[in-house]
Amino acid sequence: MNDRKPEIYLKRKFDDTLIEWKANPRRLPLIVKGARQVGKTECVRHFAEGRYKSFIEINFVEKPKFKAIVRDGYSVEAIVGNITQIDPSIRFVKGCTLLFFDELQEFPEIATALKFFAQNGSYDVILSGSLLGVHYHRVESFSVGFQDSVELRSLDFEEFLWAHGYTAEQIGEICAYLVNRQKIPDAISTTYSKLFLDYVILGGMPDVLESYFLTKSFSGSLDVQKRILRDYRADIRKYCEGLDPVRIQNVFDDIPFQLAKENKKFQISKVAPGARHKDYWGCVEWLQDAGVVNICTSLDFPELPLKAHKDRSAYKLYLADTGLLVAQIDEEAQEDIRVRRNLGTWKGGLFENVVSEALVKAGVEPMYYKKDNSTLEMDFFLRSGNDLVPVEVKSENARAKSLRTLIASEHYKDISWGIKLVNGNVGYENQILTLPQWSAFLLPRILKKG
């Protein structure tokens, strides 16, 4: 747990989500899901400043005594009365109070009160906590129909650019180059590429980036990342109800090694000696629900609609934050990446991970395709109207054999063009749009405008 006040606040897209929520006259209590330390608490505190006469924060880990607020039932009157009994300094102002229940995973029963707060309407209510994805079905059952939910993830590359001072207008200008398939001026492209590599190493966890922007250096970033990873492992041991924590941790720890291989399909048999899929049932899903991994599901055939072709028996696993992936690898590879900026054998896995992360943060479910008994494989797919757009990720600017095959073959009727992400600039040839790797966060916008 990290309850200190940050020395700087990093602007988030989630800020606008909270502002829009408050502007809705029929707003319901809001549940904020997300992995540990992605900035949920800081975002809510920042949002409350200047918008409410009274901001009441109740953290069920720091102050477990507040679990007693439901001893007289779940009505608004009973809960408000018991809160002020426990702490008489707290003031409730009707119509101008935000009540924030934090660390909800420690006391999910409080969600039962959401129905009564929604019906009463005198106070705004936000609930948050780590591993709410794991507990969400239980939380939702307490208040079905009387709450909204959103998920917060670590900062994406666009938010990283904001923190560097880049404006939405400047990023819009860059997007225009991509939409119009025009080469970006070399000086601008080089600057974005360097910042992108910094982002790959740092990731988007707020504590890591706060130190980076305060010190203007990478000093201490690895220590913060390793602390977060220790916290994740502690959460696995504490909250994995009904599952073996050792097996969940084995899956989590093996992701970097499997991404370093040519075949990046996640194989349970490689996790531990004698590991069988049936013994690890639920482990991968637990990590996804906890918000620490992204699952990229296989397609049995690349055509629309994609969800009709999902093969859930085959998948790739990516870390939800690429900086944490970098922090998991061995010390020699760490030095290659951090000091020499040489990604070596990790290039493919790292860049696939960061593209998967960008797509998920943009609201796109990642899916891939591997043709049986063939070298044909495609990293990701996007939809643009009636077109299925394959996306191939290259560590440099190599030939895209699989992409060319999908476009040219009459067997893939929904595919007429594709995107290649490279360490380079914009280009267009033979129905292949070449884009720089760092532009992955813009892909949905490019397809919408193009």
Coordinates of C-alpha atoms in Angstrom, one line a residue:
M1 CA 0.0 0.0 0.0
N2 CA 1.2 3.5 -0.8
D3 CA -0.7 6.3 0.9
R4 CA 1.7 9.2 0.6
K5 CA 0.7 12.3 -1.3
P6 CA 2.6 12.5 -4.7
E7 CA 4.9 15.5 -5.1
I8 CA 3.6 16.0 -8.6
Y9 CA 0.3 15.0 -10.2
L10 CA 0.4 13.4 -13.6
K11 CA -2.5 14.3 -15.8
R12 CA -4.7 11.2 -16.6
K13 CA -7.4 10.5 -19.2
F14 CA -9.3 9.2 -16.2
D15 CA -9.6 12.7 -14.9
D16 CA -12.1 13.5 -17.7
T17 CA -14.0 10.3 -16.9
L18 CA -14.6 11.5 -13.3
I19 CA -15.6 15.0 -14.4
E20 CA -18.1 13.5 -16.9
W21 CA -19.4 11.2 -14.1
K22 CA -20.0 14.2 -11.8
A23 CA -21.7 16.2 -14.6
N24 CA -24.3 13.4 -15.0
P25 CA -27.4 14.5 -12.9
R26 CA -28.4 10.8 -12.7
R27 CA -25.0 9.5 -11.6
L28 CA -24.8 6.3 -9.6
P29 CA -22.1 5.4 -7.1
L30 CA -18.9 4.6 -9.0
I31 CA -16.6 1.6 -8.5
V32 CA -13.0 2.1 -9.8
K33 CA -11.2 -1.1 -10.6
G34 CA -7.5 -1.5 -11.4
A35 CA -4.3 -3.2 -10.4
R36 CA -2.4 -2.1 -7.3
Q37 CA -0.6 1.3 -7.6
V38 CA -2.0 2.4 -10.9
G39 CA -3.0 5.7 -9.3
K40 CA -6.7 5.1 -8.4
T41 CA -6.5 6.9 -5.0
E42 CA -4.5 9.9 -6.3
C43 CA -6.9 10.4 -9.2
V44 CA -9.9 10.4 -6.9
R45 CA -8.2 12.8 -4.4
H46 CA -7.2 15.1 -7.3
F47 CA -10.7 15.1 -8.7
A48 CA -12.2 16.0 -5.3
E49 CA -10.1 19.1 -4.8
G50 CA -12.1 22.2 -5.3
R51 CA -15.2 20.3 -6.4
Y52 CA -16.7 19.3 -3.0
K53 CA -17.1 21.1 0.3
S54 CA -16.4 17.9 2.1
F55 CA -14.2 15.0 0.9
I56 CA -14.4 11.9 3.2
E57 CA -11.9 9.2 2.6
I58 CA -12.3 5.9 4.4
N59 CA -9.5 3.4 3.9
F60 CA -10.4 -0.1 5.1
V61 CA -6.8 -1.2 5.4
E62 CA -5.5 1.8 7.3
K63 CA -8.6 2.1 9.5
P64 CA -10.4 -1.2 9.8
K65 CA -12.5 0.2 12.6
F66 CA -14.7 1.8 10.0
K67 CA -16.0 -1.7 9.1
A68 CA -18.3 -1.2 12.0
I69 CA -20.3 1.5 10.1
V70 CA -22.7 -1.1 8.9
R71 CA -23.5 -2.5 12.4
D72 CA -26.9 -0.8 12.3
G73 CA -27.7 -1.7 8.7
Y74 CA -26.9 -0.3 5.3
S75 CA -29.2 2.7 5.2
V76 CA -27.6 6.1 4.4
E77 CA -28.7 7.5 7.8
A78 CA -27.2 4.5 9.7
I79 CA -23.8 4.7 7.8
V80 CA -23.5 8.5 8.0
G81 CA -24.4 8.3 11.7
N82 CA -21.8 5.6 12.5
I83 CA -19.1 7.4 10.5
T84 CA -19.5 10.6 12.5
Q85 CA -19.7 8.6 15.7
I86 CA -16.3 7.0 15.0
D87 CA -14.8 10.3 13.9
P88 CA -16.8 13.4 15.0
S89 CA -14.6 15.7 12.9
I90 CA -16.1 14.4 9.7
R91 CA -18.8 16.6 8.2
F92 CA -21.4 15.5 5.6
V93 CA -22.8 18.4 3.5
K94 CA -25.8 17.3 1.4
G95 CA -25.3 17.9 -2.3
C96 CA -21.6 18.7 -1.9
T97 CA -19.9 15.7 -0.3
L98 CA -17.8 13.0 -1.9
L99 CA -17.6 9.8 0.2
F100 CA -14.6 7.7 -0.9
F101 CA -14.3 4.1 0.3
D102 CA -10.8 2.9 -0.5
E103 CA -9.3 -0.6 -0.3
L104 CA -12.7 -2.1 -1.0
Q105 CA -11.2 -5.6 -1.3
E106 CA -10.8 -5.6 2.5
F107 CA -14.5 -5.0 3.0
P108 CA -16.6 -5.7 -0.1
E109 CA -19.8 -5.9 1.9
I110 CA -19.9 -2.1 2.0
A111 CA -21.1 -2.3 -1.6
T112 CA -24.5 -3.4 -0.2
A113 CA -25.0 0.3 0.8
L114 CA -24.7 1.5 -2.8
K115 CA -28.4 0.8 -3.5
F116 CA -29.4 3.1 -0.6
F117 CA -26.9 5.9 -1.5
A118 CA -28.1 5.7 -5.1
Q119 CA -31.8 6.0 -4.0
N120 CA -31.0 8.8 -1.5
G121 CA -28.9 11.0 -3.8
S122 CA -27.6 13.3 -1.1
Y123 CA -24.0 12.3 -1.4
D124 CA -21.6 11.2 -4.2
V125 CA -19.9 7.9 -3.6
I126 CA -16.8 6.3 -5.1
L127 CA -15.4 2.9 -4.2
S128 CA -12.0 1.7 -5.1
G129 CA -9.4 -0.9 -4.3
S130 CA -6.8 -3.4 -5.6
L131 CA -7.9 -6.7 -7.1
L132 CA -11.5 -5.6 -7.6
G133 CA -11.5 -7.5 -10.9
V134 CA -11.0 -10.6 -8.8
H135 CA -13.8 -9.7 -6.4
Y136 CA -16.0 -7.7 -8.7
H137 CA -18.7 -10.3 -9.2
R138 CA -19.1 -10.5 -5.5
V139 CA -19.2 -6.7 -5.1
E140 CA -21.6 -6.3 -8.0
S141 CA -24.0 -8.8 -6.5
F142 CA -24.4 -6.6 -3.4
S143 CA -25.5 -3.6 -5.5
V144 CA -26.6 -4.8 -9.0
G145 CA -28.3 -2.0 -10.9
F146 CA -27.2 0.7 -8.5
Q147 CA -23.6 1.3 -9.5
D148 CA -21.3 2.0 -12.4
S149 CA -17.8 0.8 -12.8
V150 CA -14.7 1.8 -14.7
E151 CA -11.1 0.4 -14.9
L152 CA -8.0 2.5 -14.5
R153 CA -4.7 1.2 -15.9
S154 CA -1.1 2.7 -15.7
L155 CA -0.3 5.7 -17.8
D156 CA -0.2 5.1 -21.6
F157 CA 2.3 6.6 -23.9
E158 CA 0.1 9.6 -24.7
E159 CA -0.2 10.5 -21.0
F160 CA 3.6 10.1 -20.8
L161 CA 3.9 12.6 -23.6
W162 CA 1.5 15.0 -21.7
A163 CA 3.8 14.8 -18.7
H164 CA 6.7 15.9 -21.0
G165 CA 4.7 18.9 -22.0
Y166 CA 3.2 17.8 -25.3
T167 CA -0.3 19.1 -25.9
A168 CA -3.3 17.3 -27.4
E169 CA -3.0 19.6 -30.4
Q170 CA 0.6 18.5 -31.0
I171 CA -0.3 14.9 -30.8
G172 CA -3.2 15.6 -33.1
E173 CA -0.8 17.0 -35.7
I174 CA 1.3 13.8 -35.4
C175 CA -1.9 11.7 -35.9
A176 CA -2.6 13.7 -39.0
Y177 CA 0.7 12.6 -40.6
L178 CA -0.2 9.0 -39.9
V179 CA -3.8 9.3 -41.2
N180 CA -2.6 11.0 -44.4
R181 CA 0.3 8.4 -44.8
Q182 CA 2.9 11.2 -44.8
K183 CA 6.4 10.9 -43.5
I184 CA 7.0 12.6 -40.2
P185 CA 9.9 15.1 -40.1
D186 CA 13.0 13.2 -39.0
A187 CA 13.7 15.4 -36.0
I188 CA 10.2 14.9 -34.6
S189 CA 10.2 11.2 -35.4
T190 CA 13.6 10.7 -33.7
T191 CA 12.4 12.6 -30.6
Y192 CA 9.3 10.5 -30.2
S193 CA 11.3 7.3 -30.8
K194 CA 13.7 8.2 -28.0
L195 CA 10.8 9.1 -25.6
F196 CA 9.1 5.8 -26.6
L197 CA 12.2 3.8 -25.6
D198 CA 12.2 5.6 -22.3
Y199 CA 8.6 4.7 -21.8
V200 CA 9.2 1.0 -22.7
I201 CA 11.8 0.9 -19.9
L202 CA 9.9 2.9 -17.3
G203 CA 6.4 1.8 -18.0
G204 CA 3.4 3.8 -16.8
M205 CA 3.2 3.1 -13.1
P206 CA 2.7 6.6 -11.4
D207 CA 5.3 6.1 -8.6
V208 CA 8.0 5.2 -11.2
L209 CA 7.1 8.2 -13.4
E210 CA 6.9 10.6 -10.5
S211 CA 10.5 9.8 -9.6
Y212 CA 11.6 10.1 -13.3
F213 CA 10.0 13.5 -13.8
L214 CA 11.2 14.9 -10.5
T215 CA 14.8 13.8 -10.8
K216 CA 15.0 14.0 -14.6
S217 CA 16.7 10.6 -14.5
F218 CA 16.1 6.8 -14.2
S219 CA 17.6 6.8 -10.7
G220 CA 15.6 4.5 -8.4
S221 CA 13.1 3.5 -11.1
L222 CA 14.1 -0.2 -11.0
D223 CA 13.8 -0.3 -7.2
V224 CA 10.3 1.1 -7.4
Q225 CA 9.3 -1.4 -10.1
K226 CA 10.7 -4.3 -8.0
R227 CA 8.8 -3.1 -5.0
I228 CA 5.6 -3.1 -7.0
L229 CA 6.3 -6.6 -8.3
R230 CA 6.8 -7.8 -4.6
D231 CA 3.5 -6.2 -3.8
Y232 CA 1.8 -8.1 -6.6
R233 CA 3.3 -11.4 -5.4
A234 CA 2.1 -10.6 -1.9
D235 CA -1.4 -10.0 -3.2
I236 CA -1.3 -13.4 -4.9
R237 CA -0.6 -15.1 -1.6
K238 CA -3.2 -13.1 0.3
Y239 CA -6.2 -12.9 -2.1
C240 CA -6.1 -16.1 -4.3
E241 CA -9.2 -17.7 -2.7
G242 CA -9.7 -21.2 -3.9
L243 CA -6.5 -21.3 -6.0
D244 CA -2.9 -22.3 -5.4
P245 CA -0.8 -19.1 -5.0
V246 CA 2.4 -20.9 -6.0
R247 CA 0.9 -21.9 -9.4
I248 CA -0.4 -18.3 -10.0
Q249 CA 3.0 -17.0 -9.2
N250 CA 4.7 -19.6 -11.4
V251 CA 2.6 -18.3 -14.3
F252 CA 3.3 -14.7 -13.5
D253 CA 7.1 -15.2 -13.2
D254 CA 7.3 -17.3 -16.4
I255 CA 5.8 -14.6 -18.7
P256 CA 9.2 -12.8 -19.5
F257 CA 10.9 -16.1 -20.4
Q258 CA 8.1 -17.3 -22.7
L259 CA 8.0 -13.9 -24.4
A260 CA 11.7 -14.1 -25.1
K261 CA 11.2 -17.3 -27.2
E262 CA 10.4 -17.3 -30.9
N263 CA 7.1 -19.1 -30.2
K264 CA 5.4 -16.7 -27.8
K265 CA 2.2 -18.8 -27.3
F266 CA 2.0 -19.3 -23.6
Q267 CA 2.6 -22.9 -22.6
I268 CA 1.6 -24.1 -19.2
S269 CA 3.9 -27.2 -19.7
K270 CA 6.9 -24.8 -19.5
V271 CA 5.9 -23.1 -16.3
A272 CA 7.1 -25.9 -13.9
P273 CA 8.2 -29.5 -14.2
G274 CA 5.1 -31.7 -14.9
A275 CA 2.8 -28.7 -15.1
R276 CA -0.6 -29.6 -16.7
H277 CA -3.2 -27.2 -17.9
K278 CA -6.0 -28.7 -15.8
D279 CA -3.9 -28.1 -12.6
Y280 CA -3.5 -24.4 -13.6
W281 CA -7.1 -23.8 -14.3
G282 CA -8.1 -20.3 -13.2
C283 CA -4.5 -19.0 -12.6
V284 CA -4.3 -17.1 -15.9
E285 CA -7.8 -15.7 -15.5
W286 CA -7.0 -14.6 -11.9
L287 CA -4.0 -12.6 -13.1
Q288 CA -6.1 -11.0 -15.8
D289 CA -8.9 -10.1 -13.3
A290 CA -6.2 -8.7 -11.0
G291 CA -5.2 -6.3 -13.8
V292 CA -1.6 -7.4 -14.0
V293 CA -1.6 -9.3 -17.3
N294 CA -3.2 -9.0 -20.7
I295 CA -4.4 -12.1 -22.5
C296 CA -4.0 -12.1 -26.3
T297 CA -6.4 -14.8 -27.5
S298 CA -5.8 -17.0 -30.6
L299 CA -8.2 -16.9 -33.6
D300 CA -9.0 -20.2 -35.4
F301 CA -9.3 -18.1 -38.6
P302 CA -8.9 -14.4 -39.3
E303 CA -12.2 -13.2 -40.5
L304 CA -15.1 -11.1 -39.2
P305 CA -16.7 -11.2 -36.7
L306 CA -13.6 -11.8 -34.7
K307 CA -15.3 -13.0 -31.5
A308 CA -16.8 -15.9 -33.4
H309 CA -13.3 -17.2 -34.2
K310 CA -11.7 -16.9 -30.7
D311 CA -9.9 -20.1 -29.7
R312 CA -9.6 -19.8 -25.9
S313 CA -7.3 -22.8 -25.6
A314 CA -4.4 -20.9 -27.1
Y315 CA -3.2 -17.5 -26.0
K316 CA -0.2 -15.2 -25.4
L317 CA 0.3 -13.5 -22.1
Y318 CA 1.7 -10.0 -21.8
L319 CA 2.4 -7.9 -18.7
A320 CA -0.2 -5.1 -18.3
D321 CA 2.7 -2.7 -17.8
T322 CA 5.8 -3.1 -20.0
G323 CA 8.1 -1.4 -17.5
L324 CA 7.3 -4.1 -15.0
L325 CA 8.2 -6.7 -17.7
V326 CA 11.6 -5.1 -18.1
A327 CA 12.0 -5.1 -14.3
Q328 CA 11.4 -8.9 -14.3
I329 CA 14.2 -10.0 -16.6
D330 CA 17.7 -10.9 -15.5
E331 CA 20.4 -8.4 -14.5
E332 CA 22.5 -8.9 -17.6
A333 CA 19.6 -8.2 -19.9
Q334 CA 18.6 -5.3 -17.7
E335 CA 22.0 -3.7 -18.3
D336 CA 21.7 -4.3 -22.1
I337 CA 18.3 -2.6 -22.2
R338 CA 18.8 0.2 -19.6
V339 CA 22.4 1.2 -20.2
R340 CA 23.2 0.1 -23.8
R341 CA 19.7 0.5 -25.1
N342 CA 20.2 -2.8 -26.8
L343 CA 17.1 -4.9 -26.6
G344 CA 18.8 -8.0 -28.2
T345 CA 16.6 -11.1 -28.2
W346 CA 14.0 -9.2 -26.2
K347 CA 13.1 -6.9 -29.1
G348 CA 10.2 -8.9 -30.4
G349 CA 8.7 -9.7 -27.0
L350 CA 9.1 -6.3 -25.6
F351 CA 7.5 -4.5 -28.5
E352 CA 4.7 -7.0 -28.8
N353 CA 4.1 -6.4 -25.1
V354 CA 4.0 -2.6 -25.4
V355 CA 1.7 -2.8 -28.5
S356 CA -0.7 -5.2 -26.6
E357 CA -0.6 -2.8 -23.7
A358 CA -1.4 0.2 -25.9
L359 CA -4.3 -1.6 -27.6
V360 CA -5.9 -2.7 -24.3
K361 CA -5.6 0.8 -22.9
A362 CA -7.3 2.1 -26.0
G363 CA -10.2 -0.4 -25.4
V364 CA -9.2 -3.0 -28.0
E365 CA -9.1 -6.7 -27.1
P366 CA -5.9 -8.2 -28.5
M367 CA -6.1 -11.3 -30.7
Y368 CA -3.6 -13.1 -32.8
Y369 CA -3.5 -15.8 -35.5
K370 CA -1.1 -18.7 -36.1
K371 CA -1.9 -21.0 -39.0
D372 CA -1.4 -24.7 -38.2
N373 CA 1.6 -26.3 -39.9
S374 CA 2.8 -23.0 -41.3
T375 CA 5.0 -20.1 -40.5
L376 CA 2.1 -17.7 -41.1
E377 CA 1.4 -15.8 -38.0
M378 CA 0.0 -12.3 -37.2
D379 CA 0.5 -10.4 -34.0
F380 CA -2.8 -8.4 -33.7
F381 CA -6.0 -7.5 -35.5
L382 CA -8.1 -4.4 -35.6
R383 CA -11.4 -3.7 -37.3
S384 CA -12.1 -0.8 -39.5
G385 CA -15.7 -0.8 -40.8
N386 CA -16.0 -4.0 -42.9
D387 CA -12.2 -4.4 -43.1
L388 CA -10.1 -6.7 -40.9
V389 CA -6.8 -5.0 -40.5
P390 CA -3.8 -7.2 -39.4
V391 CA -1.0 -5.5 -37.4
E392 CA 2.5 -6.9 -37.5
V393 CA 5.1 -5.8 -35.0
K394 CA 8.7 -5.6 -36.1
S395 CA 11.7 -4.8 -33.9
E396 CA 13.4 -3.1 -36.8
N397 CA 12.0 -2.6 -40.3
A398 CA 12.2 -6.2 -41.6
R399 CA 10.1 -7.7 -44.4
A400 CA 6.5 -8.6 -43.4
K401 CA 6.0 -11.9 -45.1
S402 CA 2.9 -13.0 -43.2
L403 CA 1.3 -9.6 -43.7
R404 CA 1.8 -9.7 -47.4
T405 CA 0.4 -13.3 -47.5
L406 CA -2.8 -12.3 -45.7
I407 CA -3.4 -9.3 -48.0
A408 CA -2.6 -11.1 -51.2
S409 CA -4.4 -14.4 -50.6
E410 CA -8.0 -14.9 -51.7
H411 CA -8.6 -17.1 -48.7
Y412 CA -8.7 -14.0 -46.3
K413 CA -11.6 -12.1 -47.9
D414 CA -12.0 -9.6 -45.0
I415 CA -8.3 -8.5 -45.3
S416 CA -7.4 -6.0 -48.1
W417 CA -4.6 -4.0 -46.3
G418 CA -2.5 -4.1 -43.2
I419 CA -0.3 -2.2 -40.8
K420 CA 3.4 -2.8 -40.0
L421 CA 4.8 -1.3 -36.9
V422 CA 8.6 -0.7 -37.1
N423 CA 11.5 1.2 -35.7
G424 CA 11.2 3.8 -38.4
N425 CA 9.0 6.3 -40.1
V426 CA 5.7 6.4 -42.1
G427 CA 5.4 4.6 -45.5
Y428 CA 2.8 3.0 -47.7
E429 CA 3.5 0.4 -50.3
N430 CA 1.6 -2.7 -51.6
Q431 CA -1.4 -2.1 -49.3
I432 CA 0.9 -2.0 -46.3
L433 CA 0.9 1.1 -44.1
T434 CA 4.2 1.3 -42.2
L435 CA 4.0 3.2 -39.0
P436 CA 6.5 3.8 -36.1
Q437 CA 6.2 1.5 -33.1
W438 CA 5.5 4.4 -30.8
S439 CA 2.3 5.2 -32.6
A440 CA 0.5 2.1 -31.4
F441 CA -1.6 4.1 -29.0
L442 CA -3.0 6.0 -32.0
L443 CA -4.1 3.0 -34.1
P444 CA -7.8 3.1 -33.2
R445 CA -7.9 6.9 -34.0
I446 CA -6.0 6.3 -37.3
L447 CA -8.5 3.7 -38.4
K448 CA -11.5 5.8 -37.4
K449 CA -10.2 8.9 -39.3
G450 CA -8.8 7.0 -42.2

